[in-house]
mmCIF file of C-alpha atoms in Angstrom:
data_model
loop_
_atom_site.group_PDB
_atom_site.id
_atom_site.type_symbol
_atom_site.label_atom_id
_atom_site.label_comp_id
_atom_site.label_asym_id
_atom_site.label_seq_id
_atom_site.Cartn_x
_atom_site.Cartn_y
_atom_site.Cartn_z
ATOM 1 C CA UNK A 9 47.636 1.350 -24.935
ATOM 2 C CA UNK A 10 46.772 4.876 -23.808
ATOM 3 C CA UNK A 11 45.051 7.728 -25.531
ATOM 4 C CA UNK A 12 47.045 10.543 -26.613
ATOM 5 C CA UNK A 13 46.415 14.297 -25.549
ATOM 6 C CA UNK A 14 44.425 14.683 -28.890
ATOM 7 C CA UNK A 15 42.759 11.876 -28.702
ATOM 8 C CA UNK A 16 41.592 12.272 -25.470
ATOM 9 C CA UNK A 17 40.722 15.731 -25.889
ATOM 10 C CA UNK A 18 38.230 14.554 -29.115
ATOM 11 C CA UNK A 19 36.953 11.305 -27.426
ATOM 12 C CA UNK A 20 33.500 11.215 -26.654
ATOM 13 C CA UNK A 21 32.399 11.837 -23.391
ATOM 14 C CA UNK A 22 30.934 8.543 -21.007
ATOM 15 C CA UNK A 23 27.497 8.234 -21.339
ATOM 16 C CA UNK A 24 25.272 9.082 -18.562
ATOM 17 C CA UNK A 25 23.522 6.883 -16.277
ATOM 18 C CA UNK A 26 19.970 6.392 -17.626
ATOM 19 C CA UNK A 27 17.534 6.549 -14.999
ATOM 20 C CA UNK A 28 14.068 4.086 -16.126
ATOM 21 C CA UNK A 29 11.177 2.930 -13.599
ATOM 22 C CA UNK A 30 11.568 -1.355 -13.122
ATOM 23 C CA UNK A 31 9.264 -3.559 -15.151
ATOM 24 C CA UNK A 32 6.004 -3.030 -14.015
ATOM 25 C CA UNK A 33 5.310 -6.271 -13.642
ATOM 26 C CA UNK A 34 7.469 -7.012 -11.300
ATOM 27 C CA UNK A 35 5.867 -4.521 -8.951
ATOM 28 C CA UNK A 36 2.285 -5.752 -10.078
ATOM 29 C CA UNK A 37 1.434 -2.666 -11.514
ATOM 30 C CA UNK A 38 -0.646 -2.231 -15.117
ATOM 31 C CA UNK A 39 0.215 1.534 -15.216
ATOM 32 C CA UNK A 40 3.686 2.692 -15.552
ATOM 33 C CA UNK A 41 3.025 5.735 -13.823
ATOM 34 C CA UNK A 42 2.442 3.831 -10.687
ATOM 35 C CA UNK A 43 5.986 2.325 -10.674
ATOM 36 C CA UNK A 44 7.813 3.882 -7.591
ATOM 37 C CA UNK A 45 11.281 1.528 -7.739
ATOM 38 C CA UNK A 46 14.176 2.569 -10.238
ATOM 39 C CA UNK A 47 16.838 0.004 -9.663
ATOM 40 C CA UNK A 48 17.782 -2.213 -7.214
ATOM 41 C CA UNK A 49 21.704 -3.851 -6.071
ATOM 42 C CA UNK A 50 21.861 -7.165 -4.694
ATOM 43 C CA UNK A 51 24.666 -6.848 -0.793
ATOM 44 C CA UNK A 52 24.553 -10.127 -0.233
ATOM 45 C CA UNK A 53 21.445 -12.457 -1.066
ATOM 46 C CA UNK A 54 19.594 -11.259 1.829
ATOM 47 C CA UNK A 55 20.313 -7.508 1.850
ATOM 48 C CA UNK A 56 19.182 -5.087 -1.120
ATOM 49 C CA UNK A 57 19.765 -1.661 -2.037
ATOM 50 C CA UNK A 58 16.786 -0.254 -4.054
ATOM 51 C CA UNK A 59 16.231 3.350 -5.798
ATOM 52 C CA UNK A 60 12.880 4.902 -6.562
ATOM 53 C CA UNK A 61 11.521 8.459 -6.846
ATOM 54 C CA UNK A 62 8.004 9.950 -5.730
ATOM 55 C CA UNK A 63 6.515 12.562 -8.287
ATOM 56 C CA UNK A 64 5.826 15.795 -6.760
ATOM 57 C CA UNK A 65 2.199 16.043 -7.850
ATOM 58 C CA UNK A 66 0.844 12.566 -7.710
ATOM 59 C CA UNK A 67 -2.739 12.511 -7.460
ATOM 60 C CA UNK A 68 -3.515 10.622 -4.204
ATOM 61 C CA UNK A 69 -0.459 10.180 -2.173
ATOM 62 C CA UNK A 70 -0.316 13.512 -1.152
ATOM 63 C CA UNK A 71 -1.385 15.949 1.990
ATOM 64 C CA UNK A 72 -4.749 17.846 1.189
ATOM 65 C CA UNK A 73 -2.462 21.036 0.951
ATOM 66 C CA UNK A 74 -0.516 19.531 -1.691
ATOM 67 C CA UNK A 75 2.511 20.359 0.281
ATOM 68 C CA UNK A 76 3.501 16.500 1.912
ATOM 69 C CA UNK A 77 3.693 12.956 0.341
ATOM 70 C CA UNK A 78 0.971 10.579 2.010
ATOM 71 C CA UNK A 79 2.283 7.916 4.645
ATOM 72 C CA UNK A 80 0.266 5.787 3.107
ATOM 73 C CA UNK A 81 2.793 6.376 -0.198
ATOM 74 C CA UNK A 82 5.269 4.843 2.223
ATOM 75 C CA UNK A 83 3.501 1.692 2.223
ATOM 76 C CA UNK A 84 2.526 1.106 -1.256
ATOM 77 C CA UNK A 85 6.437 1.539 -1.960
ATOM 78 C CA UNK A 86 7.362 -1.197 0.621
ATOM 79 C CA UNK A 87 5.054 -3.424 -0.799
ATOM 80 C CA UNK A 88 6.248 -3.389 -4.406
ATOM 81 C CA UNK A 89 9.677 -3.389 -2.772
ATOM 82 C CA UNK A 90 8.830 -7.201 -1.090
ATOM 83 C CA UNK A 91 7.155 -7.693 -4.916
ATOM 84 C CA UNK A 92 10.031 -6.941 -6.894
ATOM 85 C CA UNK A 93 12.579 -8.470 -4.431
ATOM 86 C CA UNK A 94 10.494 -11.825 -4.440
ATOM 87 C CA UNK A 95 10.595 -12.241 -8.065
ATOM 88 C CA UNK A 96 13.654 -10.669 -9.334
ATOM 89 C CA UNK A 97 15.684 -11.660 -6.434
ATOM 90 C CA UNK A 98 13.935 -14.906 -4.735
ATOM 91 C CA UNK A 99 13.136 -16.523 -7.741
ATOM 92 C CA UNK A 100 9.636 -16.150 -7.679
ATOM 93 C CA UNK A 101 8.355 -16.155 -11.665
ATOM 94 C CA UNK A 102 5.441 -14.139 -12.818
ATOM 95 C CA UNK A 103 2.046 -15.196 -12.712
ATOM 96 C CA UNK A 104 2.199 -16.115 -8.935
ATOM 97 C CA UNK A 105 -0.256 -14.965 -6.348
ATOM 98 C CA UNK A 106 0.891 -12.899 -3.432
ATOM 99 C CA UNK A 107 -1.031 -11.857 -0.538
ATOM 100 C CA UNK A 108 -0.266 -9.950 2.081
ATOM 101 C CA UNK A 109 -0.104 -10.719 5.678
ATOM 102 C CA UNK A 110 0.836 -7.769 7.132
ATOM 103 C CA UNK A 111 2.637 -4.367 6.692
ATOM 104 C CA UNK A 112 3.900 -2.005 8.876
ATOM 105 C CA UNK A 113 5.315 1.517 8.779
ATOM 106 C CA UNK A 114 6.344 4.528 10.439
ATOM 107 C CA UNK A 115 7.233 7.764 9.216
ATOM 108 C CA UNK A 116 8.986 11.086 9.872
ATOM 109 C CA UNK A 117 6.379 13.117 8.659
ATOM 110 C CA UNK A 118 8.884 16.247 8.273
ATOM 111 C CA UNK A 119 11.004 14.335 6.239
ATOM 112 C CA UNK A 120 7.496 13.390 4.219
ATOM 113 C CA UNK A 121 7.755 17.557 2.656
ATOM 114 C CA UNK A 122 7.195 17.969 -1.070
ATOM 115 C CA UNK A 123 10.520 19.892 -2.392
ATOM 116 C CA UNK A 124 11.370 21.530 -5.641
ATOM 117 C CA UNK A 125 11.607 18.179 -7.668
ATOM 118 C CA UNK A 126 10.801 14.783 -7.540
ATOM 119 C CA UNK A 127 11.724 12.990 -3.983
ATOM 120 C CA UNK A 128 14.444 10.642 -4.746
ATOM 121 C CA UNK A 129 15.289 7.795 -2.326
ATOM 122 C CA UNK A 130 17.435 4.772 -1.191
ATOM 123 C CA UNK A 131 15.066 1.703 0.231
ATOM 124 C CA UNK A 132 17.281 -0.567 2.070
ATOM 125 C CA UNK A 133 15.068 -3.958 2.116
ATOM 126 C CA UNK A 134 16.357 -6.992 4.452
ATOM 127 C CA UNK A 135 14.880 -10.605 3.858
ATOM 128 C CA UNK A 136 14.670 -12.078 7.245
ATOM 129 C CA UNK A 137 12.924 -15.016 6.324
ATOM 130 C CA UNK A 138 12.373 -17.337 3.278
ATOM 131 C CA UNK A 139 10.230 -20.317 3.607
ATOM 132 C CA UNK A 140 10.933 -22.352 -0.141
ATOM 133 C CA UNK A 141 8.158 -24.911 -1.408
ATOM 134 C CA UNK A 142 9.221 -27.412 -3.858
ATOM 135 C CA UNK A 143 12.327 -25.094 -4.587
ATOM 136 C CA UNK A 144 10.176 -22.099 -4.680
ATOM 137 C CA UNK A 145 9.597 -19.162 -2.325
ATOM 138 C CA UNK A 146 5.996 -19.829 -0.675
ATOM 139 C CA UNK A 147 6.422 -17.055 2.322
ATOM 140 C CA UNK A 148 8.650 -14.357 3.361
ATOM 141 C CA UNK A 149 9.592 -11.840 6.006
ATOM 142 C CA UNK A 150 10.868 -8.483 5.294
ATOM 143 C CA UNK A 151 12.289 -5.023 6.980
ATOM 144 C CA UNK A 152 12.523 -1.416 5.516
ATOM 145 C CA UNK A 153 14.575 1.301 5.615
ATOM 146 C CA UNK A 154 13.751 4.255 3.170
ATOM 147 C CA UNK A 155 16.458 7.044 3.048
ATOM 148 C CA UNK A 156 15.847 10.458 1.842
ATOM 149 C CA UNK A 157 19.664 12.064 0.741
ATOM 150 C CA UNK A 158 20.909 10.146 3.531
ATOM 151 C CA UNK A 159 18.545 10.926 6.182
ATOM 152 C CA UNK A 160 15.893 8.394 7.742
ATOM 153 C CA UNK A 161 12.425 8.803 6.336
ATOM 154 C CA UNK A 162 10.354 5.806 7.503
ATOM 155 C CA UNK A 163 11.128 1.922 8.230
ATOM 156 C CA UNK A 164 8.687 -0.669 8.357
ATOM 157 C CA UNK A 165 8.005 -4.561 8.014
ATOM 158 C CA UNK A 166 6.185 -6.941 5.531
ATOM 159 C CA UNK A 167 5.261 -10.248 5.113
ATOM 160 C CA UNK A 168 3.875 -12.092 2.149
ATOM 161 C CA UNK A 169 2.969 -15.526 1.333
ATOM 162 C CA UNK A 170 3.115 -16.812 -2.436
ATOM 163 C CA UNK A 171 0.622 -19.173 -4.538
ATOM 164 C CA UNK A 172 1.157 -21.016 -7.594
ATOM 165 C CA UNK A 173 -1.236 -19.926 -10.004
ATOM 166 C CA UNK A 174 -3.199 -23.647 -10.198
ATOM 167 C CA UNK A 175 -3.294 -23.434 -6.410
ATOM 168 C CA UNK A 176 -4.927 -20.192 -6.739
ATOM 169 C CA UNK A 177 -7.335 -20.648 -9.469
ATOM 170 C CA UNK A 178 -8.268 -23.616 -7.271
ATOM 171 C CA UNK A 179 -9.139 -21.763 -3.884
ATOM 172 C CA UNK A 180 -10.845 -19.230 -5.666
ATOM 173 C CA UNK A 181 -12.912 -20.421 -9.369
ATOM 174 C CA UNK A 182 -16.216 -19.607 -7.233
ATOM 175 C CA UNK A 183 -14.639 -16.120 -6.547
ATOM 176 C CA UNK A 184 -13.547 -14.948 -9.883
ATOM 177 C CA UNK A 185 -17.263 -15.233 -11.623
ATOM 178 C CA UNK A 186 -18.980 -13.078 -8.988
ATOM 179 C CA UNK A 187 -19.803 -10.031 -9.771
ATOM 180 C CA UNK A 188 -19.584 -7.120 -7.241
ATOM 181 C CA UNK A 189 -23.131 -7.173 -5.561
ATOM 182 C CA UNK A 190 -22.459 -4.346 -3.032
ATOM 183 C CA UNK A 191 -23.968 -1.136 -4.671
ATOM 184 C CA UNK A 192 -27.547 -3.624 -5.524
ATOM 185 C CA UNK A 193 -27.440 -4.643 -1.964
ATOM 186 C CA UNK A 194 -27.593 -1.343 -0.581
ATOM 187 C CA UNK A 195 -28.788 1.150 -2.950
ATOM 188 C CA UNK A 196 -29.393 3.677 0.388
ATOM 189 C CA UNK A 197 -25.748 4.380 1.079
ATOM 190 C CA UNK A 198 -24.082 8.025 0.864
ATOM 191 C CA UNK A 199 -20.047 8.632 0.150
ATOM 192 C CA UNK A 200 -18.906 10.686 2.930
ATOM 193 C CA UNK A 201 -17.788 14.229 2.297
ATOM 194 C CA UNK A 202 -14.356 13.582 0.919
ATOM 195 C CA UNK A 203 -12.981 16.710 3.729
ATOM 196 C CA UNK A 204 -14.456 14.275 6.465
ATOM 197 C CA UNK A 205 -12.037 11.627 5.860
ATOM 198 C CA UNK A 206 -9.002 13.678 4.578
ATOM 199 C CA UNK A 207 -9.797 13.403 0.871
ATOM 200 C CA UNK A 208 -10.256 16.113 -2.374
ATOM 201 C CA UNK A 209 -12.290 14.553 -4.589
ATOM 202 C CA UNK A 210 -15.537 12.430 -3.732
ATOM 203 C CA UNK A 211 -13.669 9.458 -6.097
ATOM 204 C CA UNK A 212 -11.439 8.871 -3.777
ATOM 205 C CA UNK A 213 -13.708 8.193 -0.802
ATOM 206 C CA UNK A 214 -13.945 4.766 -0.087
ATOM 207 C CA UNK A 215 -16.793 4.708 3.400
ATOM 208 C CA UNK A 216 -20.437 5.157 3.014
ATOM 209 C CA UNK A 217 -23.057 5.813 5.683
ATOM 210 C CA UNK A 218 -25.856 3.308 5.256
ATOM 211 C CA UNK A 219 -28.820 3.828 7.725
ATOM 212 C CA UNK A 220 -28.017 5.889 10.719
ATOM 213 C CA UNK A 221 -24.240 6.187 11.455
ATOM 214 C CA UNK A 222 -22.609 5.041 14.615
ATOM 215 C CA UNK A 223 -25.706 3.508 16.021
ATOM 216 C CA UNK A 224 -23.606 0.515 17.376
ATOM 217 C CA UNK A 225 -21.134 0.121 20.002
ATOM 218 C CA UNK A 226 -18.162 1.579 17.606
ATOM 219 C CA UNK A 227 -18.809 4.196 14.704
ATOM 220 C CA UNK A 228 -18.867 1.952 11.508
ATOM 221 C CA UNK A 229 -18.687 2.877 7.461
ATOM 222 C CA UNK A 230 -19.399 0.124 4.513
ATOM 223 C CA UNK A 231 -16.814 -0.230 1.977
ATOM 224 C CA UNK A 232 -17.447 1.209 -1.296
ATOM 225 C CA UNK A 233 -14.596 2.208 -3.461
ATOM 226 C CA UNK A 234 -14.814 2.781 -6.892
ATOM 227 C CA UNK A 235 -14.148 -0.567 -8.546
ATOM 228 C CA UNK A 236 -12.535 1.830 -11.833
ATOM 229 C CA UNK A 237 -10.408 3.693 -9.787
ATOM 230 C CA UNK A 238 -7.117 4.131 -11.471
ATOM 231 C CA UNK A 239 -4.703 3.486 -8.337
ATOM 232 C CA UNK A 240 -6.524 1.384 -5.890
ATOM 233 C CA UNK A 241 -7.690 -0.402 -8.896
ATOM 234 C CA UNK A 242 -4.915 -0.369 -10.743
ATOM 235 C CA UNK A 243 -5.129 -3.899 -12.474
ATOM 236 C CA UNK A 244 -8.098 -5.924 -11.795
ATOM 237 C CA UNK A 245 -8.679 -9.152 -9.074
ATOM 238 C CA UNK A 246 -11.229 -11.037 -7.460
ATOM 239 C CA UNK A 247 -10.751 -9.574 -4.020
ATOM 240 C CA UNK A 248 -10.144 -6.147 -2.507
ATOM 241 C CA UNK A 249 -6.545 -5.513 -2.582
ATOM 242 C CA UNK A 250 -4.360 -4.516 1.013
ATOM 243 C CA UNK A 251 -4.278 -0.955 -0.229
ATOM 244 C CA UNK A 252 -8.042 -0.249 -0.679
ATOM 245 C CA UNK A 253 -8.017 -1.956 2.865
ATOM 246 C CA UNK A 254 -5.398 0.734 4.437
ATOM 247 C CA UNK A 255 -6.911 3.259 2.563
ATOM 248 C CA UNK A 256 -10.503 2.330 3.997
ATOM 249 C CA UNK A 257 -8.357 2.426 7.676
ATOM 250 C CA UNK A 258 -7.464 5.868 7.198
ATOM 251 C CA UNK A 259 -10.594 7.042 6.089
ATOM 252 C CA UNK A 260 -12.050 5.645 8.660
ATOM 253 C CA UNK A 261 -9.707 7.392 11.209
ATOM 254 C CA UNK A 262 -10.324 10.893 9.285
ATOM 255 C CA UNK A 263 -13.945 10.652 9.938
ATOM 256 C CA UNK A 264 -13.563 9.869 14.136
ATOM 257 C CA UNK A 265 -11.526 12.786 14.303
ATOM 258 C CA UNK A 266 -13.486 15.460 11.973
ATOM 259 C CA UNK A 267 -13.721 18.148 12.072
ATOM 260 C CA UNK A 268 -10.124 17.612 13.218
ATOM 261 C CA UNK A 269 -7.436 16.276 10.393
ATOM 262 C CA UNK A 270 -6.013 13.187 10.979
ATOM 263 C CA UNK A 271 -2.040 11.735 9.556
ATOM 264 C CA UNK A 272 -1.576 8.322 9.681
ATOM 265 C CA UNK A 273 2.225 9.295 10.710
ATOM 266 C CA UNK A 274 2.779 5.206 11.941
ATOM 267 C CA UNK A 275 0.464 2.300 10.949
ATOM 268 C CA UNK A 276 0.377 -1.659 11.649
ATOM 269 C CA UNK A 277 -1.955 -3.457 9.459
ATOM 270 C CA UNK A 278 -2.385 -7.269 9.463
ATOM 271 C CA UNK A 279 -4.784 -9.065 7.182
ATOM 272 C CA UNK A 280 -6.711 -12.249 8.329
ATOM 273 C CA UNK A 281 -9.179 -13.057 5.128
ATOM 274 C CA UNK A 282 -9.955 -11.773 1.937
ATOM 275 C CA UNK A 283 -11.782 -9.257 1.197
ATOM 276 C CA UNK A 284 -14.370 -10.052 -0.743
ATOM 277 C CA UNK A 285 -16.185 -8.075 -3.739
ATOM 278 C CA UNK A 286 -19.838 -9.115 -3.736
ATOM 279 C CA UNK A 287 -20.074 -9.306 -0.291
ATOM 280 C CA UNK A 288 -20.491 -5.833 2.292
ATOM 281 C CA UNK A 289 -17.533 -4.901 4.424
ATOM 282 C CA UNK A 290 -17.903 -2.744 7.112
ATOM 283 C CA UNK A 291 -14.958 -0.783 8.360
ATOM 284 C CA UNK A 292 -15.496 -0.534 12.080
ATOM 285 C CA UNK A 293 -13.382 2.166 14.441
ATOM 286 C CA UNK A 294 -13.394 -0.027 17.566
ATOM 287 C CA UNK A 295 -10.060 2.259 19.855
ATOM 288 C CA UNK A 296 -9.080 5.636 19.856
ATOM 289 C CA UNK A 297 -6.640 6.641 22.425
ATOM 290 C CA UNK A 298 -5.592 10.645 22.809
ATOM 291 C CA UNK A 299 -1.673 10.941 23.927
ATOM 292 C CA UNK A 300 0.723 13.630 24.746
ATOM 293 C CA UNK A 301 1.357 16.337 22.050
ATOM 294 C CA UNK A 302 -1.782 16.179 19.904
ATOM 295 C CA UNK A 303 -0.985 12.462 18.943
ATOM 296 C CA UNK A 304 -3.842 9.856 18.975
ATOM 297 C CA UNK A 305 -3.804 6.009 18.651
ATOM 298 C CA UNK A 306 -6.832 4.433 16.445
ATOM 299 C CA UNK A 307 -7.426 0.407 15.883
ATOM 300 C CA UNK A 308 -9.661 -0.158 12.515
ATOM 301 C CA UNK A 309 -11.203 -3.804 12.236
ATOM 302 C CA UNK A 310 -12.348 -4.729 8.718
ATOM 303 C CA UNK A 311 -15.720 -7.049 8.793
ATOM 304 C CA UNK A 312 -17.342 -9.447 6.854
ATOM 305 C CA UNK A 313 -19.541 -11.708 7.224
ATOM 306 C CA UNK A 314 -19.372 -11.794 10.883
ATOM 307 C CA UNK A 315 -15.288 -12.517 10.624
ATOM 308 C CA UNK A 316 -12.469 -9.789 10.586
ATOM 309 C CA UNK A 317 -11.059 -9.465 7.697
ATOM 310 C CA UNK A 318 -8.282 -7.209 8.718
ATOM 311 C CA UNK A 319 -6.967 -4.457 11.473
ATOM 312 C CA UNK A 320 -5.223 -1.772 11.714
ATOM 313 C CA UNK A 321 -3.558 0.914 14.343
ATOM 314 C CA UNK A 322 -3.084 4.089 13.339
ATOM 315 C CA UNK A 323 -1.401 6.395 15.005
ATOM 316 C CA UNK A 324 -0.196 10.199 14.109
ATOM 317 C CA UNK A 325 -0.965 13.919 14.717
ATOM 318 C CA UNK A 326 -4.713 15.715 15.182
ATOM 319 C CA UNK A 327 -4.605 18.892 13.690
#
């Protein structure tokens, strides 16, 4: 049966395409605004085509001239990419651990310029590896491919490992009921100037100077973020999550290379151990090699307790 010319001309019209954020908790995110994924299209069980959209204005993951998204906004978004993948599409149900192993990226940073609107984008996401325990996905591989109308923006890698929520609660019951003992261990330190490490406000800095700085072999900072801070503390845990870790990297980067700014255009960051609360970190800037056209290479080493907790190499433009 077809609609006659009347009809048709009176029918209603099709209703648009809503656009909504995913579930937040499939991204392991308490605050909504801090959702970067809109959708995502299964290709074929191993390949996935996801949507998401940057704001223009967000209040960390942008350049200090407010005119650039941060690289390290690249990063965040691949991780809850290999979140949301996991669970919606792995099979992975809520309430499971992840940690991360390691995550890399690298960026055009032209194609990193705040526009008129919001940045929409296309992540392509590849699972090249699922390792299943007792029919459930314990540890997988991933690759990036983030698309800005069409055009390359940055690619990268991930991998993640999964825990069962008894497992966890089991490895870590001694963790959960410390509380963070850093600021009553070392009631000397100083925040660095937030311009020295490529920051606006002094609540985003996450280095202090304790003692005399750089009186070592390498430069080194102790980890102090603000445990309330509303993105790198976005829900709460019993460790100091990857991104306060890559965060700490850059800053740590910014500061070597003051009064000179610092992009961390590329980045490889692996993680070996938690990173404990209650127990000092320091962030330790142990290379730094100057290449052609203004570009420098920087390896980060995150330590505790005598063992390295994570590293990173950094490498973009000196301005």
């Amino acid at each position: 049966m077809s609609l006659t010319t009347a009809e048709a001309r009176t029918a209603p019209p099709a209703a648009p395409r809503l656009t909504t954020t995913v579930a937040k908790e499939y991204v392991h995110r308490d605050s909504v605004a801090e959702v970067f994924l809109t959708g995502c299209d299964t290709q074929d069980g191993a390949n996935f085509s996801l949507t998401g959209q940057w704001p223009r204005a967000h209040t960390m993951f942008r350049s200090l001239d407010g005119a650039s998204h941060d690289p390290l906004q690249v990063a965040e978004t691949f991780r809850q990419a290999g979140i949301y993948v996991s669970h919606v599409e792995l099979g992975v149900p809520l309430g499971h651990k992840f940690v991360m192993s390691s995550i890399t990226y690298t960026t055009d940073t032209t194609s990193l310029r705040i526009a008129s609107g919001p940045t929409d984008f296309d992540l392509d996401t590849r699972c090249t590896e699922v390792v299943r325990r007792r029919g459930v996905a314990s540890r997988m591989a991933f690759e990036f491919a983030l698309r800005r109308s069409g055009l390359p923006m940055a690619n990268g890698t991930g991998q993640i490992s999964v825990i069962p929520p008894a497992v966890y609660n089991r490895l870590r019951q001694t963790r959960a009921a410390q509380p963070p003992a850093v600021a009553e261990t070392y009631p000397d330190r100083t925040l660095l100037p937030p311009s020295m490490v490529g920051r606006t406000f002094l609540t985003d800095v996450v280095l202090s100077a304790v003692g005399a700085p750089g009186t070592g072999r390498h430069p080194r900072w102790l980890l102090t973020p603000d445990l309330n801070h509303p993105i790198l503390f976005d829900h709460k845990g019993d460790h100091v999550p990857g991104m306060v870790l890559l965060e700490a990297a850059r800053q740590a980067a910014c500061a070597v290379m003051a009064p000179r700014s610092f992009v961390p255009a590329a980045a490889a960051n692996h993680f070996h151990q938690y990173a404990e609360l209650d127990r000092p970190c320091w962030i330790e800037v142990t290379r730094v090699e100057r290449e052609a056209h203004n570009m420098v290479t920087l390896e980060v080493t995150g330590r505790q307790d005598g063992k390295d907790v994570f590293t990173s190499v950094l490498t973009g433009p000196v301005g």
